[in-house]
Amino acid sequence: MLHVAIVGAGPAGFYTAEALAKRLGPEVAIDIVDRLPTPYGLIRAGVAPDHQSIKAVDRRYAAVLAGGVRFVGNVEIGDSGVSIAELTGLYDAVVLATGAPRDRPLGIPGEDLPGVIGSAAFVGWYNGHPDFADLDVPLGQAGACVIGNGNVAIDVARLLAKTPAELAASDVARHARVALAASTVSDIHIIGRRGPYQASFTTKEMGELGLLERAQPRVNPADLPDAAGDAALESGLRKVVGHLRSFAALPQSDKPVAIAFDFLSRPVAIERHSDALQLIVEATRLDGDIAVGTGVMRAIDCGLVVGCIGYRTAEIPGVPFDTARGRFVNTEGHIAPGLYVTGWARRGPSGTIGTNRPDGGEVAEEIATEITPGNRAGGPGLDALLAARGIRPVTFAGWQAIDAAEIAAATHPAPRDKHVTRAALLAAADAGCAGGTTPL
Ligand code: NAP
């Protein structure tokens, strides 16, 4: 029997488990270990709560657990919990699928001021991630700046702009639902240091901005490149630019919320003046694809700045880390003999959920061909270690109990009312089933 531990219960971890189980069948025992009491990683805590159809992929991951892969939640691999050396001693192969849950710093003065928040924290807040449930999100000023020209920036701007009715069928965390309903934010700026042709938005996300109840996207026609260049663009980007052109052509609307695309604007500082912030941006011009500062500065008044400029993997003591790239040092997914990495922790924070599927298949194939069973203790050994340390892992049955409790607590049409503290999650796991927080 080959014993494999996968660290991280997000898409990268599940696609690896699915591929391994398919490849090796009864010859492999797989444990998916996660620091949270809940599985599904970014599906639960990253994908926007109003994108329920994307979240539906969790059914595929639940089928992996129902098929015999174990979920071992509420167990941190690192300083607290279990060390990486202990884990690699227990299993024939360990796969790190821990994603990139940390914010990349903006690297400008003022980024530590209250009201300046990274997207990992902000998205975690509205998605009910236990680490961010208490985040102080100031929504009492008209202005809000969202830095970055990727899909996370679009998600954040859309969530800030939507009405309570537009969020009714979402699973936005209750605290965020209440705070967003009371928000006075009406002047949302999406800040890009380069231009429309360099943006990383995708078509569907852009299209949604044109359909909002009380918010209108605004694009300065002067920021748009000559339309003659559109034909040479890759088709997805051409459609994105098409949306931007249609936003630029919209007549003045009486919608009370504006989502302004501020292209060619490089953030250089954030200042606090009494209870308000100012984001200082420098106008840029493009030299090819490179943004060059012009020295022309302007200040944007706001109460909130959300940096959506990408993510970093969280370091694990004992695992070599590439600080510059913000991910584990690896050669095509290999870190050390028996230690592998997949997903964002391997290649950085880019691509869709589906991009992790071939990654998972690749690492599964490598394990199947490179590793032979070494009479390791595997899951029973991990269970014994956790019991000795007084750590209560959450099982699949425990997660099913949490899931049922959240669904039962929801007010129609919301699909669930999330538990947002570890204590509430663990209590629901225990209350819903005997053994919800003990090994199966
Ligand atoms: P992203 O697509 O890489 O975009 C990051 C943005 O931040 C870029 O526009 C980048 O500009 C900008 N940026 C980086 N450093 C900056 C700085 N110091 N100052 C100002 N701007 C800076 O990353 P993301 O939006 O975090 O998304 C991560 C991945 O998840 C992407 O693959 C995305 O498509 C995916 N995602 C998908 C969905 C969806 O499908 N609905 C939703 C959310 C996320 P430059 O280009 O100039 O570097």
Short mmCIF file of C-alpha atoms and ligand atoms in Angstrom, two decimals:
data_model
loop_
_atom_site.label_atom_id
_atom_site.label_comp_id
_atom_site.label_asym_id
_atom_site.label_seq_id
_atom_site.Cartn_x
_atom_site.Cartn_y
_atom_site.Cartn_z
CA MET A 1 0.00 0.00 0.00
CA LEU A 2 1.32 3.43 -0.98
CA HIS A 3 0.57 6.12 1.62
CA VAL A 4 0.20 9.64 0.24
CA ALA A 5 -0.55 12.86 2.12
CA ILE A 6 -1.76 15.91 0.23
CA VAL A 7 -1.46 19.16 2.14
CA GLY A 8 -4.21 21.58 1.14
CA ALA A 9 -7.86 20.73 0.42
CA GLY A 10 -8.34 23.13 -2.46
CA PRO A 11 -8.70 22.39 -6.19
CA ALA A 12 -5.00 21.52 -6.62
CA GLY A 13 -5.17 18.98 -3.81
CA PHE A 14 -8.41 17.42 -4.97
CA TYR A 15 -7.37 17.06 -8.61
CA THR A 16 -4.17 15.34 -7.42
CA ALA A 17 -6.13 12.99 -5.14
CA GLU A 18 -8.64 12.23 -7.87
CA ALA A 19 -5.91 11.40 -10.39
CA LEU A 20 -3.93 9.29 -7.90
CA ALA A 21 -6.98 7.31 -6.82
CA LYS A 22 -7.86 6.67 -10.45
CA ARG A 23 -4.29 5.69 -11.36
CA LEU A 24 -3.54 3.39 -8.39
CA GLY A 25 -6.97 2.29 -7.15
CA PRO A 26 -6.85 0.16 -3.98
CA GLU A 27 -3.03 0.27 -3.95
CA VAL A 28 -3.01 3.83 -2.58
CA ALA A 29 -4.32 5.37 0.66
CA ILE A 30 -4.68 9.14 0.41
CA ASP A 31 -5.15 11.69 3.17
CA ILE A 32 -5.94 15.33 2.34
CA VAL A 33 -4.80 17.45 5.28
CA ASP A 34 -5.95 21.07 5.71
CA ARG A 35 -5.38 23.69 8.37
CA LEU A 36 -9.04 24.71 8.19
CA PRO A 37 -11.89 22.57 9.54
CA THR A 38 -13.51 22.85 6.08
CA PRO A 39 -12.41 21.49 2.69
CA TYR A 40 -12.38 23.04 -0.81
CA GLY A 41 -9.90 25.91 -0.31
CA LEU A 42 -10.49 28.74 -2.76
CA ILE A 43 -13.81 27.25 -3.89
CA ARG A 44 -15.21 28.09 -0.46
CA ALA A 45 -13.02 31.04 0.50
CA GLY A 46 -11.84 32.60 -2.78
CA VAL A 47 -14.40 32.23 -5.57
CA ALA A 48 -16.83 35.13 -5.33
CA PRO A 49 -19.97 34.30 -3.31
CA ASP A 50 -22.20 35.46 -6.19
CA HIS A 51 -20.55 32.94 -8.55
CA GLN A 52 -22.38 29.88 -7.25
CA SER A 53 -22.12 27.99 -10.53
CA ILE A 54 -18.31 27.99 -10.22
CA LYS A 55 -18.57 26.79 -6.62
CA ALA A 56 -20.63 23.80 -7.78
CA VAL A 57 -17.35 22.04 -8.66
CA ASP A 58 -17.17 21.15 -4.95
CA ARG A 59 -19.54 18.25 -5.74
CA ARG A 60 -16.79 16.67 -7.77
CA TYR A 61 -14.40 17.04 -4.83
CA ALA A 62 -16.99 15.62 -2.41
CA ALA A 63 -17.18 12.55 -4.65
CA VAL A 64 -13.42 12.08 -4.17
CA LEU A 65 -13.95 12.01 -0.39
CA ALA A 66 -16.99 9.76 -0.71
CA GLY A 67 -14.77 7.43 -2.76
CA GLY A 68 -12.44 6.78 0.17
CA VAL A 69 -9.89 9.61 0.20
CA ARG A 70 -9.74 10.86 3.81
CA PHE A 71 -10.22 14.51 4.78
CA VAL A 72 -8.11 15.45 7.80
CA GLY A 73 -9.17 19.02 8.58
CA ASN A 74 -8.09 21.39 11.34
CA VAL A 75 -4.48 20.18 11.15
CA GLU A 76 -1.70 22.67 10.39
CA ILE A 77 1.46 21.40 8.76
CA GLY A 78 4.27 23.63 9.97
CA ASP A 79 5.27 25.13 13.28
CA SER A 80 2.08 24.30 15.12
CA GLY A 81 0.50 20.89 14.57
CA VAL A 82 2.69 18.54 12.56
CA SER A 83 6.08 19.35 11.02
CA ILE A 84 6.90 18.60 7.42
CA ALA A 85 9.63 16.19 8.59
CA GLU A 86 7.06 14.27 10.64
CA LEU A 87 4.68 14.12 7.68
CA THR A 88 7.32 12.92 5.21
CA GLY A 89 8.32 10.30 7.80
CA LEU A 90 4.77 8.96 7.97
CA TYR A 91 3.92 8.85 4.25
CA ASP A 92 5.65 7.48 1.15
CA ALA A 93 4.88 10.73 -0.70
CA VAL A 94 3.73 14.17 0.40
CA VAL A 95 2.25 16.70 -2.04
CA LEU A 96 2.08 20.36 -1.07
CA ALA A 97 -1.08 21.88 -2.57
CA THR A 98 -1.26 24.82 -0.21
CA GLY A 99 -2.01 27.48 -2.81
CA ALA A 100 -1.04 31.11 -2.33
CA PRO A 101 -3.04 32.50 0.58
CA ARG A 102 -0.88 35.54 1.42
CA ASP A 103 -1.14 38.99 -0.12
CA ARG A 104 1.74 40.37 -2.16
CA PRO A 105 2.75 43.66 -0.57
CA LEU A 106 2.03 46.86 -2.51
CA GLY A 107 5.49 48.13 -1.61
CA ILE A 108 4.40 51.76 -1.25
CA PRO A 109 4.35 54.10 1.75
CA GLY A 110 1.09 53.94 3.68
CA GLU A 111 0.20 50.34 2.88
CA ASP A 112 0.00 49.51 6.59
CA LEU A 113 -2.57 52.23 7.33
CA PRO A 114 -5.99 51.21 8.66
CA GLY A 115 -8.37 50.87 5.72
CA VAL A 116 -5.69 49.44 3.42
CA ILE A 117 -6.44 45.77 2.93
CA GLY A 118 -5.05 43.03 0.70
CA SER A 119 -7.41 40.99 -1.44
CA ALA A 120 -6.64 37.73 0.42
CA ALA A 121 -7.99 39.38 3.56
CA PHE A 122 -10.86 41.23 1.87
CA VAL A 123 -12.02 38.22 -0.16
CA GLY A 124 -11.59 36.02 2.94
CA TRP A 125 -13.75 38.49 4.88
CA TYR A 126 -16.70 38.42 2.51
CA ASN A 127 -16.34 34.66 2.05
CA GLY A 128 -16.39 33.91 5.79
CA HIS A 129 -12.79 32.63 6.12
CA PRO A 130 -12.21 32.20 9.88
CA ASP A 131 -8.91 34.14 9.73
CA PHE A 132 -10.66 37.27 8.43
CA ALA A 133 -14.13 37.25 9.99
CA ASP A 134 -13.11 40.07 12.36
CA LEU A 135 -11.51 42.27 9.69
CA ASP A 136 -12.37 45.95 10.05
CA VAL A 137 -13.58 47.03 6.59
CA PRO A 138 -14.35 50.75 6.42
CA LEU A 139 -17.30 51.25 4.09
CA GLY A 140 -18.44 54.66 5.32
CA GLN A 141 -16.76 56.92 2.72
CA ALA A 142 -17.85 57.47 -0.87
CA GLY A 143 -14.52 56.49 -2.40
CA ALA A 144 -12.96 53.01 -2.60
CA CYS A 145 -9.82 52.14 -4.57
CA VAL A 146 -9.25 48.64 -5.90
CA ILE A 147 -5.67 48.24 -7.13
CA GLY A 148 -4.95 45.76 -9.94
CA ASN A 149 -6.34 44.86 -13.34
CA GLY A 150 -7.06 41.16 -12.79
CA ASN A 151 -10.23 39.21 -12.05
CA VAL A 152 -9.81 39.56 -8.30
CA ALA A 153 -10.07 43.34 -8.70
CA ILE A 154 -13.29 42.85 -10.69
CA ASP A 155 -14.71 40.51 -8.02
CA VAL A 156 -13.94 43.03 -5.28
CA ALA A 157 -15.38 45.99 -7.20
CA ARG A 158 -18.54 44.02 -8.08
CA LEU A 159 -19.10 42.92 -4.47
CA LEU A 160 -18.69 46.54 -3.32
CA ALA A 161 -21.20 47.68 -5.94
CA LYS A 162 -23.96 45.10 -5.64
CA THR A 163 -27.25 45.75 -3.87
CA PRO A 164 -28.50 43.48 -1.07
CA ALA A 165 -31.02 42.06 -3.56
CA GLU A 166 -28.22 41.23 -6.00
CA LEU A 167 -26.41 39.37 -3.20
CA ALA A 168 -29.50 37.59 -1.87
CA ALA A 169 -28.79 34.31 -3.68
CA SER A 170 -25.08 34.38 -2.81
CA ASP A 171 -23.36 32.78 0.17
CA VAL A 172 -21.63 35.99 1.21
CA ALA A 173 -20.84 35.72 4.94
CA ARG A 174 -23.54 37.23 7.13
CA HIS A 175 -21.22 39.88 8.67
CA ALA A 176 -20.24 41.04 5.18
CA ARG A 177 -23.84 40.96 3.95
CA VAL A 178 -24.80 43.31 6.79
CA ALA A 179 -21.78 45.60 6.33
CA LEU A 180 -22.21 45.81 2.54
CA ALA A 181 -25.92 46.61 2.93
CA ALA A 182 -24.99 49.59 5.12
CA SER A 183 -22.11 50.69 2.86
CA THR A 184 -22.03 54.25 1.52
CA VAL A 185 -19.37 53.46 -1.08
CA SER A 186 -20.45 55.01 -4.38
CA ASP A 187 -17.23 55.89 -6.15
CA ILE A 188 -15.22 52.76 -6.90
CA HIS A 189 -11.92 53.08 -8.76
CA ILE A 190 -10.19 50.11 -10.40
CA ILE A 191 -6.57 51.19 -10.66
CA GLY A 192 -4.36 49.78 -13.43
CA ARG A 193 -0.73 50.79 -13.81
CA ARG A 194 -0.86 49.87 -17.49
CA GLY A 195 -3.57 50.10 -20.17
CA PRO A 196 -6.57 48.10 -21.46
CA TYR A 197 -4.42 45.92 -23.75
CA GLN A 198 -2.33 44.80 -20.76
CA ALA A 199 -5.29 43.98 -18.47
CA SER A 200 -5.78 40.42 -17.12
CA PHE A 201 -9.58 40.56 -16.91
CA THR A 202 -11.70 37.87 -18.54
CA THR A 203 -14.79 38.37 -20.67
CA LYS A 204 -17.56 37.01 -18.44
CA GLU A 205 -16.38 39.02 -15.42
CA MET A 206 -16.22 42.20 -17.51
CA GLY A 207 -19.65 41.61 -19.00
CA GLU A 208 -21.19 41.30 -15.52
CA LEU A 209 -20.09 44.85 -14.68
CA GLY A 210 -22.37 46.16 -17.41
CA LEU A 211 -25.42 44.47 -15.87
CA LEU A 212 -25.34 45.79 -12.32
CA GLU A 213 -28.50 47.21 -10.79
CA ARG A 214 -27.22 50.42 -9.25
CA ALA A 215 -23.66 50.68 -10.62
CA GLN A 216 -22.33 51.81 -13.95
CA PRO A 217 -18.82 51.09 -15.24
CA ARG A 218 -16.96 54.13 -16.57
CA VAL A 219 -14.02 54.20 -18.94
CA ASN A 220 -12.30 57.35 -20.14
CA PRO A 221 -12.28 57.08 -23.98
CA ALA A 222 -8.86 58.76 -23.97
CA ASP A 223 -7.42 55.70 -22.19
CA LEU A 224 -8.45 53.34 -24.98
CA PRO A 225 -5.87 52.48 -27.63
CA ASP A 226 -6.68 53.00 -31.30
CA ALA A 227 -9.36 50.40 -32.19
CA ALA A 228 -7.32 49.35 -35.23
CA GLY A 229 -5.07 47.41 -32.86
CA ASP A 230 -7.90 45.22 -31.50
CA ALA A 231 -7.82 42.79 -34.44
CA ALA A 232 -4.35 41.58 -33.44
CA LEU A 233 -5.41 40.77 -29.87
CA GLU A 234 -5.97 37.23 -28.58
CA SER A 235 -9.73 36.61 -28.76
CA GLY A 236 -10.43 36.73 -24.99
CA LEU A 237 -8.62 40.03 -24.56
CA ARG A 238 -10.33 41.39 -27.69
CA LYS A 239 -13.72 40.72 -26.07
CA VAL A 240 -12.56 42.34 -22.81
CA VAL A 241 -11.46 45.42 -24.72
CA GLY A 242 -14.80 45.34 -26.55
CA HIS A 243 -16.57 45.59 -23.19
CA LEU A 244 -14.32 48.48 -22.18
CA ARG A 245 -15.14 50.28 -25.44
CA SER A 246 -18.87 49.78 -24.83
CA PHE A 247 -18.51 51.11 -21.26
CA ALA A 248 -16.69 54.18 -22.62
CA ALA A 249 -19.61 54.80 -24.99
CA LEU A 250 -22.33 54.55 -22.32
CA PRO A 251 -24.42 57.69 -21.87
CA GLN A 252 -24.31 59.48 -18.51
CA SER A 253 -26.46 57.41 -16.18
CA ASP A 254 -28.39 58.24 -13.04
CA LYS A 255 -27.15 55.08 -11.34
CA PRO A 256 -25.80 56.10 -7.93
CA VAL A 257 -22.63 53.99 -7.97
CA ALA A 258 -19.75 54.43 -10.42
CA ILE A 259 -17.05 51.85 -11.15
CA ALA A 260 -14.33 53.87 -12.84
CA PHE A 261 -11.45 52.19 -14.66
CA ASP A 262 -8.41 54.32 -13.92
CA PHE A 263 -5.89 53.01 -16.43
CA LEU A 264 -2.29 54.21 -16.74
CA SER A 265 -2.25 55.09 -13.04
CA ARG A 266 0.54 53.74 -10.86
CA PRO A 267 -0.04 53.79 -7.09
CA VAL A 268 2.87 55.52 -5.36
CA ALA A 269 1.63 56.22 -1.81
CA ILE A 270 -1.35 56.10 0.50
CA GLU A 271 -1.91 58.95 2.94
CA ARG A 272 -4.30 59.32 5.85
CA HIS A 273 -5.91 62.72 6.47
CA SER A 274 -8.10 62.62 9.61
CA ASP A 275 -10.54 59.75 8.99
CA ALA A 276 -10.08 59.51 5.21
CA LEU A 277 -7.43 58.10 2.91
CA GLN A 278 -5.92 59.37 -0.29
CA LEU A 279 -4.38 57.06 -2.84
CA ILE A 280 -1.67 58.95 -4.70
CA VAL A 281 -1.18 57.73 -8.25
CA GLU A 282 1.32 58.74 -10.90
CA ALA A 283 0.11 58.93 -14.49
CA THR A 284 2.04 56.50 -16.71
CA ARG A 285 2.58 56.13 -20.42
CA LEU A 286 3.35 52.90 -22.21
CA ASP A 287 6.68 52.12 -23.77
CA GLY A 288 5.67 48.92 -25.54
CA ASP A 289 4.08 46.94 -22.70
CA ILE A 290 6.05 48.72 -19.97
CA ALA A 291 4.55 51.46 -17.82
CA VAL A 292 6.77 54.52 -17.55
CA GLY A 293 6.06 57.21 -14.96
CA THR A 294 5.34 60.72 -16.22
CA GLY A 295 5.81 62.50 -12.88
CA VAL A 296 2.22 63.75 -12.98
CA MET A 297 0.53 62.92 -9.65
CA ARG A 298 -3.07 63.01 -8.54
CA ALA A 299 -4.85 62.03 -5.32
CA ILE A 300 -7.98 59.90 -5.13
CA ASP A 301 -10.11 60.37 -1.98
CA CYS A 302 -11.29 57.14 -0.43
CA GLY A 303 -11.98 55.33 2.82
CA LEU A 304 -10.83 51.92 1.64
CA VAL A 305 -7.96 50.65 -0.50
CA VAL A 306 -7.97 46.99 -1.55
CA GLY A 307 -4.76 45.73 -3.15
CA CYS A 308 -5.59 43.00 -5.69
CA ILE A 309 -2.10 42.56 -7.08
CA GLY A 310 -1.52 38.84 -6.63
CA TYR A 311 -0.68 36.34 -3.93
CA ARG A 312 2.18 34.47 -2.29
CA THR A 313 2.42 30.95 -0.93
CA ALA A 314 2.74 30.66 2.87
CA GLU A 315 6.16 29.32 3.87
CA ILE A 316 6.44 25.99 5.68
CA PRO A 317 9.52 25.61 7.92
CA GLY A 318 11.84 23.02 6.40
CA VAL A 319 10.62 23.50 2.82
CA PRO A 320 12.88 25.57 0.50
CA PHE A 321 11.13 28.80 -0.48
CA ASP A 322 11.71 31.14 -3.41
CA THR A 323 11.15 34.50 -1.71
CA ALA A 324 11.29 36.52 -4.92
CA ARG A 325 8.61 34.42 -6.63
CA GLY A 326 6.60 33.74 -3.47
CA ARG A 327 6.40 29.96 -3.93
CA PHE A 328 8.24 26.75 -3.06
CA VAL A 329 11.52 26.05 -4.85
CA ASN A 330 10.79 23.15 -7.18
CA THR A 331 11.86 21.51 -10.40
CA GLU A 332 8.72 20.68 -12.33
CA GLY A 333 6.85 19.85 -9.14
CA HIS A 334 9.71 18.04 -7.35
CA ILE A 335 11.00 19.62 -4.11
CA ALA A 336 12.92 16.65 -2.62
CA PRO A 337 12.66 12.86 -2.93
CA GLY A 338 9.08 12.00 -1.94
CA LEU A 339 8.08 15.67 -1.58
CA TYR A 340 6.09 17.24 -4.42
CA VAL A 341 4.24 20.48 -5.04
CA THR A 342 1.28 21.31 -7.28
CA GLY A 343 -1.07 24.20 -8.14
CA TRP A 344 -0.35 27.81 -7.16
CA ALA A 345 2.28 26.71 -4.60
CA ARG A 346 4.20 25.25 -7.55
CA ARG A 347 3.68 27.72 -10.39
CA GLY A 348 2.41 30.92 -8.77
CA PRO A 349 -1.08 32.43 -8.57
CA SER A 350 -2.34 32.28 -12.13
CA GLY A 351 -4.90 30.39 -14.16
CA THR A 352 -8.39 29.14 -13.53
CA ILE A 353 -9.56 26.36 -11.21
CA GLY A 354 -9.41 23.94 -14.13
CA THR A 355 -5.72 24.75 -14.73
CA ASN A 356 -4.99 22.71 -11.59
CA ARG A 357 -6.41 19.55 -13.12
CA PRO A 358 -3.56 18.72 -15.51
CA ASP A 359 -1.11 19.77 -12.76
CA GLY A 360 -2.70 17.22 -10.43
CA GLY A 361 -2.60 14.54 -13.11
CA GLU A 362 1.09 15.21 -13.70
CA VAL A 363 2.12 14.91 -10.06
CA ALA A 364 -0.05 11.80 -9.63
CA GLU A 365 1.72 10.16 -12.56
CA GLU A 366 5.12 11.09 -11.13
CA ILE A 367 4.25 9.57 -7.75
CA ALA A 368 2.87 6.43 -9.40
CA THR A 369 6.07 5.90 -11.39
CA GLU A 370 8.70 7.17 -8.96
CA ILE A 371 7.62 5.97 -5.50
CA THR A 372 7.44 2.45 -4.18
CA PRO A 373 5.66 1.56 -0.92
CA GLY A 374 8.03 1.78 2.05
CA ASN A 375 5.99 0.24 4.85
CA ARG A 376 5.10 3.67 6.25
CA ALA A 377 2.60 4.25 9.06
CA GLY A 378 0.39 6.46 6.81
CA GLY A 379 -3.00 7.65 8.07
CA PRO A 380 -3.10 5.53 11.23
CA GLY A 381 0.32 6.93 12.15
CA LEU A 382 -0.91 10.50 11.64
CA ASP A 383 -4.01 9.78 13.71
CA ALA A 384 -1.87 8.48 16.56
CA LEU A 385 0.40 11.53 16.41
CA LEU A 386 -2.58 13.92 16.44
CA ALA A 387 -4.20 12.08 19.34
CA ALA A 388 -0.96 12.26 21.31
CA ARG A 389 -0.87 16.04 20.73
CA GLY A 390 -4.53 16.59 21.56
CA ILE A 391 -5.31 17.82 18.03
CA ARG A 392 -8.88 17.04 16.92
CA PRO A 393 -8.99 16.55 13.17
CA VAL A 394 -12.25 17.16 11.33
CA THR A 395 -13.30 14.19 9.20
CA PHE A 396 -15.41 14.09 6.04
CA ALA A 397 -18.40 13.21 8.24
CA GLY A 398 -17.58 16.27 10.36
CA TRP A 399 -17.50 18.46 7.25
CA GLN A 400 -20.83 16.99 6.08
CA ALA A 401 -22.29 17.98 9.44
CA ILE A 402 -20.96 21.55 9.07
CA ASP A 403 -22.31 21.67 5.52
CA ALA A 404 -25.77 20.50 6.62
CA ALA A 405 -25.84 23.01 9.50
CA GLU A 406 -24.89 25.90 7.20
CA ILE A 407 -27.49 24.93 4.62
CA ALA A 408 -30.18 24.56 7.30
CA ALA A 409 -29.34 28.01 8.70
CA ALA A 410 -29.68 29.79 5.33
CA THR A 411 -32.47 32.22 4.54
CA HIS A 412 -33.90 31.59 1.06
CA PRO A 413 -32.56 32.24 -1.59
CA ALA A 414 -29.08 32.14 0.02
CA PRO A 415 -27.61 28.64 -0.38
CA ARG A 416 -25.94 28.63 3.06
CA ASP A 417 -25.20 30.76 6.11
CA LYS A 418 -21.52 30.12 6.77
CA HIS A 419 -20.04 29.44 10.17
CA VAL A 420 -17.13 31.87 10.34
CA THR A 421 -15.19 30.96 13.47
CA ARG A 422 -13.16 27.84 14.15
CA ALA A 423 -15.12 27.31 17.36
CA ALA A 424 -18.47 27.36 15.52
CA LEU A 425 -17.16 25.09 12.78
CA LEU A 426 -15.77 22.54 15.25
CA ALA A 427 -18.96 22.65 17.31
CA ALA A 428 -21.06 21.99 14.19
CA ALA A 429 -18.78 19.10 13.20
CA ASP A 430 -19.22 17.55 16.65
CA ALA A 431 -22.91 18.30 17.02
CA GLY A 432 -23.88 16.97 13.63
CA CYS A 433 -22.30 13.55 13.93
CA ALA A 434 -20.56 11.40 16.45
CA GLY A 435 -16.87 11.43 15.62
CA GLY A 436 -17.04 14.58 13.49
CA THR A 437 -13.72 15.67 14.92
CA THR A 438 -12.10 12.30 15.48
CA PRO A 439 -10.44 10.11 12.88
CA LEU A 440 -12.75 7.82 10.97
P1 NAP B 1 -3.67 38.80 -11.86
O1 NAP B 1 -4.62 38.36 -12.90
O2 NAP B 1 -2.25 38.36 -11.99
O3 NAP B 1 -3.72 40.40 -11.80
C1 NAP B 1 -2.90 41.11 -10.94
C2 NAP B 1 -2.95 42.57 -11.33
O4 NAP B 1 -2.19 43.31 -10.36
C3 NAP B 1 -2.31 42.88 -12.69
O5 NAP B 1 -3.14 43.79 -13.37
C4 NAP B 1 -0.99 43.55 -12.29
O6 NAP B 1 -0.56 44.53 -13.22
C5 NAP B 1 -1.38 44.26 -11.04
N1 NAP B 1 -0.24 44.58 -10.20
C6 NAP B 1 0.74 43.75 -9.77
N2 NAP B 1 1.59 44.41 -8.98
C7 NAP B 1 1.16 45.69 -8.93
C8 NAP B 1 1.60 46.85 -8.26
N3 NAP B 1 2.69 46.82 -7.49
N4 NAP B 1 0.90 48.00 -8.42
C9 NAP B 1 -0.20 48.03 -9.19
N5 NAP B 1 -0.69 46.96 -9.85
C10 NAP B 1 -0.01 45.80 -9.70
O7 NAP B 1 -4.08 38.32 -10.40
P2 NAP B 1 -5.48 38.21 -9.65
O8 NAP B 1 -6.46 39.20 -10.11
O9 NAP B 1 -5.07 38.15 -8.22
O10 NAP B 1 -5.99 36.77 -10.07
C11 NAP B 1 -5.23 35.59 -9.78
C12 NAP B 1 -5.70 34.46 -10.70
O11 NAP B 1 -6.99 34.03 -10.30
C13 NAP B 1 -5.80 34.89 -12.15
O12 NAP B 1 -5.39 33.83 -12.96
C14 NAP B 1 -7.28 35.16 -12.30
O13 NAP B 1 -7.76 35.07 -13.61
C15 NAP B 1 -7.87 34.09 -11.40
N6 NAP B 1 -9.22 34.46 -10.99
C16 NAP B 1 -10.24 34.10 -11.77
C17 NAP B 1 -11.53 34.47 -11.45
C18 NAP B 1 -12.65 34.06 -12.34
O14 NAP B 1 -12.42 33.32 -13.28
N7 NAP B 1 -13.87 34.52 -12.10
C19 NAP B 1 -11.78 35.25 -10.34
C20 NAP B 1 -10.71 35.63 -9.54
C21 NAP B 1 -9.43 35.23 -9.88
P3 NAP B 1 0.58 44.21 -14.29
O15 NAP B 1 -0.07 43.39 -15.34
O16 NAP B 1 0.99 45.56 -14.75
O17 NAP B 1 1.67 43.46 -13.56
#
